[in-house]
Amino acid sequence: MLGKILKFILLTLLAYLLQVTAADYIAIKDVAPNIALALVSIVTVALGRKYTFVMAMTIGYCTEIMVPSLDYINLLLYPVAAMLAALAFSDKSERKIEEERTQGKQGKQINAHIRTPLAALVSILIFEGIHLLYIYLTGVELDRGHWSRALIDVGYTTLLSAVLQFPTRWWLGTYKLKKAR
């Protein structure tokens, strides 16, 4: 248990540090991916909603303190975007799956390797959508440049989560089977 928590703390710190330091160096057309949201999406599917909330809140808080852009926007956006994606794409409990089966529904989940990029896609769409809305509400007319940069970020972050999920899930130990008691 302590190993899992320690790995989670290290991954949270790594996500924040990569976002504020390395993201600009891997930019495509001057658009940096949101590495933090990509890693939060991996945690969403691999570890669940509680870990997602703690990680997103921590990253948002640290980003707000160290790299302030707009008042409290990072503090709010990271957890909101991550938790909305977690509602749809985190693992269902065995109880929830059984409830669906008793109601005549199919009662199964999409593969975790598909849900991870989908969670990243939803998170970054919310994140970029709110940023575009803020830009528009400040009186700036949105042009093709704004939309193209947002779409590049959406695609890049989604692709990054699809690639990073394999080593991250392996490092977190989610591929190991639990022994039956």
Coordinates of N, CA and C in Angstrom, one line a residue:
M1 N 0.8 -1.2 0.0 CA 0.0 0.0 0.0 C 0.9 1.3 0.0
L2 N 1.9 1.3 0.8 CA 2.8 2.4 0.9 C 3.5 2.6 -0.5
G3 N 3.8 1.6 -1.1 CA 4.5 1.7 -2.4 C 3.6 2.4 -3.5
K4 N 2.3 2.0 -3.4 CA 1.3 2.6 -4.4 C 1.2 4.1 -4.1
I5 N 1.1 4.5 -2.8 CA 0.9 5.9 -2.5 C 2.2 6.7 -2.8
L6 N 3.4 6.1 -2.6 CA 4.6 6.8 -2.9 C 4.7 7.0 -4.4
K7 N 4.4 5.9 -5.2 CA 4.4 6.1 -6.6 C 3.4 7.1 -7.1
F8 N 2.3 7.2 -6.5 CA 1.3 8.2 -6.8 C 1.8 9.6 -6.6
I9 N 2.4 9.8 -5.4 CA 3.0 11.1 -5.1 C 4.1 11.5 -6.1
L10 N 5.0 10.6 -6.4 CA 6.0 10.8 -7.4 C 5.4 11.2 -8.8
L11 N 4.4 10.5 -9.2 CA 3.8 10.7 -10.5 C 3.1 12.1 -10.5
T12 N 2.5 12.5 -9.4 CA 1.9 13.8 -9.3 C 2.9 14.9 -9.4
L13 N 4.0 14.7 -8.7 CA 5.1 15.7 -8.8 C 5.7 15.7 -10.2
L14 N 5.9 14.6 -10.8 CA 6.5 14.5 -12.1 C 5.5 15.1 -13.1
A15 N 4.2 14.9 -13.0 CA 3.3 15.5 -13.9 C 3.4 17.1 -13.9
Y16 N 3.4 17.6 -12.7 CA 3.5 19.1 -12.5 C 4.8 19.6 -13.1
L17 N 5.9 18.9 -12.7 CA 7.2 19.4 -13.2 C 7.4 19.3 -14.7
L18 N 6.9 18.2 -15.3 CA 7.0 18.1 -16.8 C 6.1 19.2 -17.4
Q19 N 5.0 19.5 -16.8 CA 4.1 20.5 -17.4 C 4.7 21.9 -17.5
V20 N 5.4 22.2 -16.4 CA 5.9 23.6 -16.3 C 7.3 23.7 -16.8
T21 N 8.0 22.6 -17.1 CA 9.4 22.7 -17.6 C 9.5 22.2 -19.0
A22 N 9.1 20.9 -19.2 CA 9.4 20.2 -20.4 C 8.4 20.4 -21.5
A23 N 7.2 20.8 -21.2 CA 6.1 20.9 -22.2 C 6.5 21.9 -23.3
D24 N 7.1 23.0 -23.0 CA 7.5 23.9 -24.1 C 8.5 23.4 -25.1
Y25 N 9.3 22.4 -24.6 CA 10.4 21.9 -25.5 C 9.9 20.9 -26.4
I26 N 8.7 20.3 -26.2 CA 8.1 19.3 -27.1 C 6.9 19.9 -27.9
A27 N 6.9 21.2 -28.0 CA 5.7 21.9 -28.6 C 5.7 21.6 -30.1
I28 N 4.5 21.5 -30.7 CA 4.3 21.4 -32.1 C 3.7 22.7 -32.6
K29 N 4.3 23.4 -33.5 CA 3.7 24.7 -34.0 C 3.5 25.6 -32.8
D30 N 4.4 25.7 -31.9 CA 4.3 26.5 -30.7 C 3.1 26.2 -29.8
V31 N 2.6 25.0 -29.9 CA 1.5 24.5 -29.0 C 2.1 23.4 -28.2
A32 N 2.2 23.7 -26.9 CA 2.7 22.6 -25.9 C 1.5 21.8 -25.5
P33 N 1.8 20.5 -25.4 CA 0.7 19.6 -24.9 C 0.5 19.8 -23.4
N34 N -0.7 19.4 -22.9 CA -0.9 19.4 -21.5 C -0.5 18.1 -20.9
I35 N 0.7 17.9 -20.6 CA 1.3 16.7 -20.0 C 0.6 16.3 -18.7
A36 N 0.3 17.3 -17.9 CA -0.4 17.0 -16.6 C -1.7 16.4 -16.8
L37 N -2.5 16.9 -17.7 CA -3.9 16.3 -18.0 C -3.8 14.9 -18.6
A38 N -2.7 14.7 -19.4 CA -2.5 13.4 -20.0 C -2.3 12.4 -18.9
L39 N -1.4 12.8 -17.9 CA -1.1 11.8 -16.8 C -2.2 11.7 -15.9
V40 N -3.0 12.8 -15.7 CA -4.2 12.7 -14.8 C -5.2 11.7 -15.4
S41 N -5.3 11.7 -16.7 CA -6.2 10.8 -17.4 C -5.8 9.3 -17.3
I42 N -4.5 9.1 -17.3 CA -4.0 7.8 -17.1 C -4.3 7.3 -15.6
V43 N -4.2 8.2 -14.7 CA -4.5 7.9 -13.3 C -6.0 7.7 -13.1
T44 N -6.8 8.4 -13.9 CA -8.3 8.2 -13.8 C -8.7 6.8 -14.1
V45 N -8.1 6.2 -15.2 CA -8.5 4.9 -15.5 C -7.7 3.8 -14.7
A46 N -6.5 4.1 -14.4 CA -5.7 3.1 -13.7 C -6.0 3.0 -12.2
L47 N -6.2 4.2 -11.5 CA -6.4 4.1 -10.1 C -7.8 4.6 -9.6
G48 N -8.5 5.3 -10.3 CA -9.9 5.7 -9.9 C -10.0 7.2 -9.6
R49 N -11.3 7.5 -9.2 CA -11.7 8.9 -9.0 C -11.0 9.6 -7.8
K50 N -10.8 8.9 -6.7 CA -10.2 9.5 -5.6 C -8.8 10.0 -5.9
Y51 N -8.0 9.2 -6.5 CA -6.6 9.5 -6.9 C -6.6 10.6 -8.0
T52 N -7.6 10.6 -8.9 CA -7.8 11.6 -9.9 C -8.0 13.0 -9.3
F53 N -8.9 13.0 -8.3 CA -9.2 14.3 -7.7 C -8.0 14.9 -7.0
V54 N -7.3 14.0 -6.2 CA -6.2 14.5 -5.4 C -5.1 15.0 -6.4
M55 N -4.8 14.2 -7.4 CA -3.7 14.6 -8.4 C -4.1 15.9 -9.1
A56 N -5.3 16.0 -9.6 CA -5.7 17.2 -10.4 C -5.7 18.4 -9.5
M57 N -6.2 18.3 -8.3 CA -6.2 19.4 -7.3 C -4.8 19.8 -7.0
T58 N -3.9 18.9 -6.7 CA -2.5 19.2 -6.4 C -1.8 19.9 -7.6
I59 N -2.0 19.4 -8.8 CA -1.4 20.0 -9.9 C -2.0 21.4 -10.2
G60 N -3.3 21.5 -10.1 CA -3.9 22.8 -10.2 C -3.4 23.9 -9.2
Y61 N -3.3 23.4 -8.0 CA -2.9 24.3 -6.9 C -1.4 24.7 -7.1
C62 N -0.6 23.8 -7.4 CA 0.9 24.1 -7.6 C 1.0 25.0 -8.9
T63 N 0.3 24.7 -9.9 CA 0.4 25.6 -11.1 C -0.1 27.0 -10.8
E64 N -1.2 27.1 -10.0 CA -1.7 28.4 -9.7 C -0.7 29.2 -8.8
I65 N 0.0 28.5 -8.0 CA 1.0 29.2 -7.1 C 2.2 29.6 -7.9
M66 N 2.7 28.7 -8.7 CA 4.0 28.9 -9.4 C 3.9 29.6 -10.7
V67 N 2.9 29.4 -11.5 CA 2.7 29.9 -12.8 C 1.4 30.6 -12.9
P68 N 1.1 31.7 -12.2 CA -0.2 32.3 -12.3 C -0.5 32.9 -13.6
S69 N -1.6 32.6 -14.2 CA -2.0 33.2 -15.5 C -3.3 34.1 -15.3
L70 N -4.3 33.4 -14.9 CA -5.6 34.1 -14.6 C -5.9 33.7 -13.2
D71 N -6.6 34.6 -12.5 CA -6.9 34.3 -11.1 C -7.7 33.0 -10.9
Y72 N -7.1 32.1 -10.3 CA -7.7 30.8 -9.8 C -8.2 29.9 -10.9
I73 N -7.8 30.2 -12.2 CA -8.4 29.3 -13.3 C -7.8 27.9 -13.2
N74 N -6.5 27.8 -13.0 CA -5.8 26.5 -12.9 C -6.3 25.7 -11.7
L75 N -6.5 26.4 -10.6 CA -7.0 25.7 -9.4 C -8.4 25.1 -9.6
L76 N -9.2 25.7 -10.5 CA -10.5 25.2 -10.8 C -10.6 24.3 -12.0
L77 N -9.8 24.6 -13.0 CA -9.9 23.9 -14.3 C -9.4 22.4 -14.2
Y78 N -8.3 22.2 -13.6 CA -7.7 20.9 -13.5 C -8.6 19.9 -12.8
P79 N -9.1 20.2 -11.6 CA -10.0 19.2 -11.0 C -11.4 19.1 -11.7
V80 N -11.9 20.2 -12.2 CA -13.2 20.1 -12.9 C -13.1 19.2 -14.2
A81 N -12.1 19.5 -15.0 CA -11.9 18.8 -16.3 C -11.6 17.3 -16.0
A82 N -10.8 17.1 -15.0 CA -10.4 15.7 -14.7 C -11.6 14.9 -14.1
M83 N -12.4 15.5 -13.2 CA -13.5 14.8 -12.6 C -14.6 14.6 -13.6
L84 N -14.9 15.5 -14.5 CA -15.9 15.2 -15.5 C -15.5 14.1 -16.4
A85 N -14.3 13.9 -16.7 CA -13.8 12.8 -17.5 C -13.9 11.5 -16.7
A86 N -13.6 11.6 -15.4 CA -13.6 10.5 -14.5 C -15.0 9.9 -14.3
L87 N -16.0 10.8 -14.4 CA -17.4 10.3 -14.3 C -17.7 9.3 -15.4
A88 N -17.2 9.5 -16.5 CA -17.5 8.7 -17.7 C -16.5 7.5 -17.9
F89 N -15.3 7.7 -17.5 CA -14.3 6.8 -17.9 C -13.5 6.0 -16.8
S90 N -13.7 6.3 -15.6 CA -13.0 5.6 -14.5 C -13.7 4.2 -14.4
D91 N -12.9 3.3 -13.8 CA -13.4 1.9 -13.7 C -14.7 1.8 -12.9
K92 N -15.6 1.0 -13.4 CA -16.8 0.7 -12.6 C -16.5 -0.3 -11.6
S93 N -17.2 -0.2 -10.5 CA -17.0 -1.2 -9.4 C -17.7 -2.5 -9.8
E94 N -17.4 -3.6 -9.2 CA -18.1 -4.9 -9.5 C -19.5 -4.8 -9.2
R95 N -19.8 -4.0 -8.1 CA -21.2 -3.8 -7.7 C -22.0 -3.1 -8.8
K96 N -21.4 -2.0 -9.3 CA -22.1 -1.3 -10.4 C -22.3 -2.1 -11.6
I97 N -21.4 -2.9 -12.0 CA -21.5 -3.8 -13.2 C -22.6 -4.8 -12.9
E98 N -22.7 -5.4 -11.7 CA -23.7 -6.3 -11.4 C -25.1 -5.7 -11.4
E99 N -25.2 -4.4 -10.9 CA -26.5 -3.7 -10.9 C -26.9 -3.5 -12.4
E100 N -26.0 -3.2 -13.3 CA -26.4 -3.0 -14.7 C -26.9 -4.3 -15.3
R101 N -26.2 -5.4 -14.9 CA -26.6 -6.7 -15.4 C -28.0 -7.1 -15.0
T102 N -28.3 -6.8 -13.7 CA -29.7 -7.1 -13.2 C -30.8 -6.2 -13.8
Q103 N -30.4 -5.1 -14.3 CA -31.3 -4.2 -15.0 C -31.5 -4.5 -16.5
G104 N -30.8 -5.6 -16.9 CA -30.9 -6.0 -18.3 C -29.9 -5.3 -19.2
K105 N -29.0 -4.5 -18.7 CA -28.0 -3.8 -19.5 C -26.9 -4.7 -19.7
Q106 N -25.9 -4.4 -20.6 CA -24.8 -5.3 -20.9 C -23.9 -5.5 -19.7
G107 N -23.6 -4.5 -18.9 CA -22.8 -4.6 -17.7 C -21.4 -4.9 -17.9
K108 N -20.7 -4.2 -18.8 CA -19.3 -4.4 -19.0 C -18.6 -3.0 -19.3
Q109 N -17.3 -3.0 -19.3 CA -16.6 -1.8 -19.5 C -15.8 -1.8 -20.8
I110 N -15.5 -0.7 -21.4 CA -14.7 -0.5 -22.5 C -13.2 -0.8 -22.0
N111 N -12.4 -1.3 -22.9 CA -11.0 -1.6 -22.6 C -10.3 -0.4 -22.0
A112 N -9.5 -0.6 -21.0 CA -8.8 0.5 -20.3 C -7.9 1.3 -21.2
H113 N -7.3 0.6 -22.2 CA -6.4 1.3 -23.1 C -7.2 2.2 -24.1
I114 N -8.5 2.0 -24.2 CA -9.3 2.9 -25.1 C -9.9 4.0 -24.2
R115 N -10.2 3.7 -23.0 CA -10.8 4.7 -22.1 C -9.8 5.8 -21.7
T116 N -8.5 5.5 -21.6 CA -7.5 6.4 -21.2 C -7.4 7.6 -22.2
P117 N -7.2 7.4 -23.5 CA -7.2 8.5 -24.4 C -8.6 9.2 -24.5
L118 N -9.7 8.5 -24.3 CA -11.0 9.1 -24.3 C -11.1 10.1 -23.1
A119 N -10.6 9.7 -22.0 CA -10.6 10.5 -20.8 C -9.8 11.8 -21.0
A120 N -8.6 11.6 -21.6 CA -7.8 12.7 -21.9 C -8.5 13.7 -22.9
L121 N -9.1 13.1 -23.9 CA -9.9 13.9 -24.9 C -10.9 14.7 -24.2
V122 N -11.7 14.1 -23.4 CA -12.8 14.9 -22.7 C -12.2 16.0 -21.8
S123 N -11.1 15.6 -21.0 CA -10.5 16.6 -20.1 C -9.9 17.8 -20.9
I124 N -9.2 17.5 -22.0 CA -8.6 18.6 -22.7 C -9.6 19.4 -23.5
L125 N -10.7 18.8 -23.9 CA -11.7 19.5 -24.6 C -12.4 20.5 -23.6
I126 N -12.6 20.1 -22.4 CA -13.2 21.0 -21.4 C -12.2 22.1 -21.1
F127 N -11.0 21.7 -20.9 CA -9.9 22.7 -20.5 C -9.8 23.8 -21.6
E128 N -9.6 23.3 -22.9 CA -9.5 24.3 -24.0 C -10.7 25.1 -24.3
G129 N -11.9 24.4 -24.1 CA -13.2 25.1 -24.3 C -13.3 26.2 -23.3
I130 N -13.0 26.0 -22.1 CA -13.1 27.1 -21.1 C -12.1 28.2 -21.4
H131 N -10.9 27.8 -21.8 CA -9.9 28.9 -22.2 C -10.4 29.7 -23.4
L132 N -11.0 29.1 -24.4 CA -11.5 29.8 -25.5 C -12.7 30.7 -25.1
L133 N -13.5 30.2 -24.2 CA -14.7 31.0 -23.7 C -14.2 32.2 -23.0
Y134 N -13.1 32.0 -22.2 CA -12.6 33.2 -21.4 C -12.0 34.2 -22.4
I135 N -11.3 33.7 -23.4 CA -10.7 34.6 -24.4 C -11.9 35.4 -25.1
Y136 N -12.9 34.7 -25.5 CA -14.0 35.4 -26.1 C -14.7 36.4 -25.2
L137 N -14.9 36.0 -24.0 CA -15.6 36.9 -23.0 C -14.8 38.2 -22.6
T138 N -13.5 38.1 -22.9 CA -12.6 39.3 -22.6 C -12.7 40.3 -23.7
G139 N -13.4 39.9 -24.8 CA -13.6 40.9 -25.9 C -12.7 40.6 -27.1
V140 N -12.0 39.5 -27.1 CA -11.2 39.1 -28.3 C -12.0 38.3 -29.2
E141 N -12.0 38.6 -30.5 CA -12.8 37.8 -31.4 C -11.9 36.6 -31.8
L142 N -12.5 35.4 -31.6 CA -11.8 34.2 -31.9 C -11.6 34.0 -33.4
D143 N -10.4 33.7 -33.8 CA -10.1 33.5 -35.2 C -9.6 32.1 -35.5
R144 N -9.2 31.8 -36.7 CA -8.8 30.5 -37.0 C -7.6 30.1 -36.2
G145 N -6.7 31.0 -35.9 CA -5.5 30.7 -35.1 C -5.9 30.2 -33.7
H146 N -6.8 30.8 -33.1 CA -7.3 30.3 -31.7 C -7.8 28.9 -31.8
W147 N -8.7 28.7 -32.8 CA -9.3 27.3 -33.0 C -8.2 26.3 -33.3
S148 N -7.3 26.6 -34.2 CA -6.3 25.6 -34.7 C -5.4 25.3 -33.5
R149 N -5.0 26.3 -32.7 CA -4.1 26.0 -31.6 C -4.8 25.1 -30.6
A150 N -6.1 25.4 -30.3 CA -6.8 24.6 -29.4 C -7.0 23.1 -29.9
L151 N -7.2 23.0 -31.2 CA -7.4 21.6 -31.8 C -6.0 20.9 -31.8
I152 N -4.9 21.6 -32.0 CA -3.6 20.9 -32.0 C -3.4 20.4 -30.5
D153 N -3.7 21.3 -29.6 CA -3.5 20.9 -28.2 C -4.4 19.7 -27.8
V154 N -5.6 19.7 -28.3 CA -6.5 18.5 -28.0 C -5.9 17.3 -28.6
G155 N -5.5 17.3 -29.8 CA -5.0 16.1 -30.5 C -3.7 15.7 -29.9
Y156 N -2.8 16.6 -29.6 CA -1.5 16.3 -29.1 C -1.6 15.7 -27.7
T157 N -2.4 16.3 -26.8 CA -2.6 15.7 -25.5 C -3.2 14.4 -25.5
T158 N -4.2 14.2 -26.3 CA -4.8 12.9 -26.4 C -3.8 11.8 -26.9
L159 N -3.1 12.1 -27.9 CA -2.0 11.2 -28.4 C -1.0 10.9 -27.4
L160 N -0.6 11.9 -26.6 CA 0.4 11.8 -25.6 C -0.1 10.8 -24.5
S161 N -1.4 10.9 -24.1 CA -1.9 10.0 -23.1 C -2.0 8.6 -23.6
A162 N -2.3 8.4 -24.9 CA -2.3 7.1 -25.5 C -1.0 6.4 -25.5
V163 N 0.1 7.2 -25.7 CA 1.4 6.7 -25.7 C 2.0 6.5 -24.3
L164 N 1.8 7.4 -23.4 CA 2.3 7.3 -22.0 C 1.6 6.4 -21.1
Q165 N 0.4 5.9 -21.5 CA -0.3 5.0 -20.6 C 0.3 3.7 -20.4
F166 N 1.0 3.2 -21.4 CA 1.7 1.9 -21.2 C 2.8 1.9 -20.2
P167 N 3.8 2.8 -20.3 CA 4.8 2.7 -19.2 C 4.3 3.2 -17.9
T168 N 3.4 4.1 -17.9 CA 2.9 4.6 -16.6 C 2.0 3.6 -15.9
R169 N 1.2 2.9 -16.6 CA 0.4 1.8 -16.0 C 1.3 0.7 -15.5
W170 N 2.3 0.4 -16.3 CA 3.3 -0.7 -15.9 C 4.0 -0.3 -14.6
W171 N 4.4 1.0 -14.5 CA 5.1 1.5 -13.3 C 4.2 1.5 -12.1
L172 N 3.0 1.9 -12.3 CA 2.0 1.9 -11.2 C 1.6 0.5 -10.7
G173 N 1.9 -0.5 -11.6 CA 1.6 -1.9 -11.2 C 0.2 -2.3 -11.5
T174 N -0.5 -1.6 -12.4 CA -1.9 -2.0 -12.7 C -2.0 -3.2 -13.6
Y175 N -0.9 -3.7 -14.2 CA -0.9 -4.9 -15.0 C -0.8 -6.2 -14.2
K176 N -0.4 -6.0 -13.0 CA -0.2 -7.2 -12.1 C -1.5 -7.8 -11.7
L177 N -1.7 -9.1 -11.8 CA -2.9 -9.7 -11.3 C -2.9 -9.9 -9.8
K178 N -4.0 -9.7 -9.2 CA -4.1 -9.9 -7.7 C -4.3 -11.4 -7.5
K179 N -3.6 -11.9 -6.4 CA -3.7 -13.3 -6.1 C -5.1 -13.5 -5.4
A180 N -5.7 -14.7 -5.7 CA -7.0 -15.0 -5.1 C -6.7 -15.5 -3.7
R181 N -7.6 -15.2 -2.8 CA -7.5 -15.6 -1.4 C -8.1 -16.9 -1.1

